[in-house]
Amino acid sequence: MGKTRLVLSFCFIVILAIPMAQCAELGPKAVEEWFEKLPHAKQKLTKFHFYYHDVVSGKNPTAITIAQPNTTAKPPIYFGIVDMIDDKLTVGPDPNSTIVGRAQGFYGSADQNEFSLLMTLNFVFTSGEYNGSTLSMLGRNPLFHQYREMPVIGGSGVFRLAQGIATANTCWFNTTSGDAVVEYHIMVLHYE
Ligand SMILES: *[C@@H]1O[C@H](CO)[C@@H](O)[C@H](O)[C@H]1NC(C)=O
Ligand SMILES: *[C@@H]1O[C@H](CO)[C@@H](O)[C@H](O)[C@H]1NC(C)=O
Ligand SMILES: *[C@@H]1O[C@H](CO)[C@@H](O)[C@H](O)[C@H]1NC(C)=O
Ligand SMILES: *[C@@H]1O[C@H](CO)[C@@H](O)[C@H](O)[C@H]1NC(C)=O
């Protein structure tokens, strides 16, 4: 009997320990407990580096125009145009390199004097220790500047109450098709 109990509790620990080590527990009770422990939680810095593939052309675009005014959405600024995206994020600039997540949300041309986007999206991680966790970014993206800095304003899962900065720079842009590969560096503060 003692032996059985030992074996059972061992399995219990193993089963629980794997998901707990890799991702945050979900559900209202788990979130409440997480907040109760917050005063003792340590802040940590996590750095990300990945490539974002914005595919607007071809048979399988991952960015599609969902709204545009018939008056102002003209080159070179396209003021008022809005695209919904589900762009893949990969470890390298090659579109076939390992996928780490998706950028899901929308962007719209929001400046009447230069081509600049309002970015409203979630980075949804689909691999490794961040699988299932998200970071939310809201910022201004003047596409033709070398470095664009955008705030990371929150997150879910292991990134609850996260804050950070994303820096984007375009590493490849096809002016004919409009497809782009953008390098992202993200520095984010969150809790252990
Ligand atoms: C834009 O659409 C509105 C509403 O359909 C229409 O009244 C207007 O004439 C259009 N303007 C142009 C420049 O096509
Ligand atoms: C990526 O993979 C697809 C299908 O496997 C292939 O057709 C394409 O040429 C590859 N692209 C690159 C840049 O290697
Ligand atoms: C990520 O999590 C999903 C859902 O929990 C699971 O189906 C998937 O296999 C996981 N992927 C990896 C690479 O761990
Ligand atoms: C750029 O896009 C055009 C139009 O889709 C395509 O014909 C061309 O091959 C692309 N250039 C590169 C370098 O991929």
JSON list of N, CA and C in Angstrom, two decimals, residues 1-10:
[
{"chain": "A", "resi": 1, "resn": "MET", "atom": "N", "xyz": [0.85, -1.21, 0.00]},
{"chain": "A", "resi": 1, "resn": "MET", "atom": "CA", "xyz": [0.00, 0.00, 0.00]},
{"chain": "A", "resi": 1, "resn": "MET", "atom": "C", "xyz": [0.88, 1.25, 0.00]},
{"chain": "A", "resi": 2, "resn": "GLY", "atom": "N", "xyz": [1.86, 1.26, 0.91]},
{"chain": "A", "resi": 2, "resn": "GLY", "atom": "CA", "xyz": [2.79, 2.39, 0.96]},
{"chain": "A", "resi": 2, "resn": "GLY", "atom": "C", "xyz": [3.53, 2.53, -0.36]},
{"chain": "A", "resi": 3, "resn": "LYS", "atom": "N", "xyz": [3.89, 1.39, -0.93]},
{"chain": "A", "resi": 3, "resn": "LYS", "atom": "CA", "xyz": [4.64, 1.39, -2.18]},
{"chain": "A", "resi": 3, "resn": "LYS", "atom": "C", "xyz": [3.77, 1.94, -3.32]},
{"chain": "A", "resi": 4, "resn": "THR", "atom": "N", "xyz": [2.51, 1.48, -3.35]},
{"chain": "A", "resi": 4, "resn": "THR", "atom": "CA", "xyz": [1.58, 1.93, -4.39]},
{"chain": "A", "resi": 4, "resn": "THR", "atom": "C", "xyz": [1.41, 3.45, -4.34]},
{"chain": "A", "resi": 5, "resn": "ARG", "atom": "N", "xyz": [1.24, 3.92, -3.12]},
{"chain": "A", "resi": 5, "resn": "ARG", "atom": "CA", "xyz": [1.03, 5.36, -2.96]},
{"chain": "A", "resi": 5, "resn": "ARG", "atom": "C", "xyz": [2.26, 6.15, -3.45]},
{"chain": "A", "resi": 6, "resn": "LEU", "atom": "N", "xyz": [3.43, 5.60, -3.15]},
{"chain": "A", "resi": 6, "resn": "LEU", "atom": "CA", "xyz": [4.67, 6.24, -3.57]},
{"chain": "A", "resi": 6, "resn": "LEU", "atom": "C", "xyz": [4.73, 6.33, -5.09]},
{"chain": "A", "resi": 7, "resn": "VAL", "atom": "N", "xyz": [4.40, 5.20, -5.74]},
{"chain": "A", "resi": 7, "resn": "VAL", "atom": "CA", "xyz": [4.44, 5.15, -7.21]},
{"chain": "A", "resi": 7, "resn": "VAL", "atom": "C", "xyz": [3.44, 6.15, -7.78]},
{"chain": "A", "resi": 8, "resn": "LEU", "atom": "N", "xyz": [2.22, 6.15, -7.23]},
{"chain": "A", "resi": 8, "resn": "LEU", "atom": "CA", "xyz": [1.18, 7.05, -7.74]},
{"chain": "A", "resi": 8, "resn": "LEU", "atom": "C", "xyz": [1.59, 8.51, -7.59]},
{"chain": "A", "resi": 9, "resn": "SER", "atom": "N", "xyz": [2.11, 8.84, -6.41]},
{"chain": "A", "resi": 9, "resn": "SER", "atom": "CA", "xyz": [2.45, 10.25, -6.22]},
{"chain": "A", "resi": 9, "resn": "SER", "atom": "C", "xyz": [3.63, 10.64, -7.11]},
{"chain": "A", "resi": 10, "resn": "PHE", "atom": "N", "xyz": [4.50, 9.69, -7.36]},
{"chain": "A", "resi": 10, "resn": "PHE", "atom": "CA", "xyz": [5.62, 9.97, -8.27]},
{"chain": "A", "resi": 10, "resn": "PHE", "atom": "C", "xyz": [5.10, 10.31, -9.66]}
]
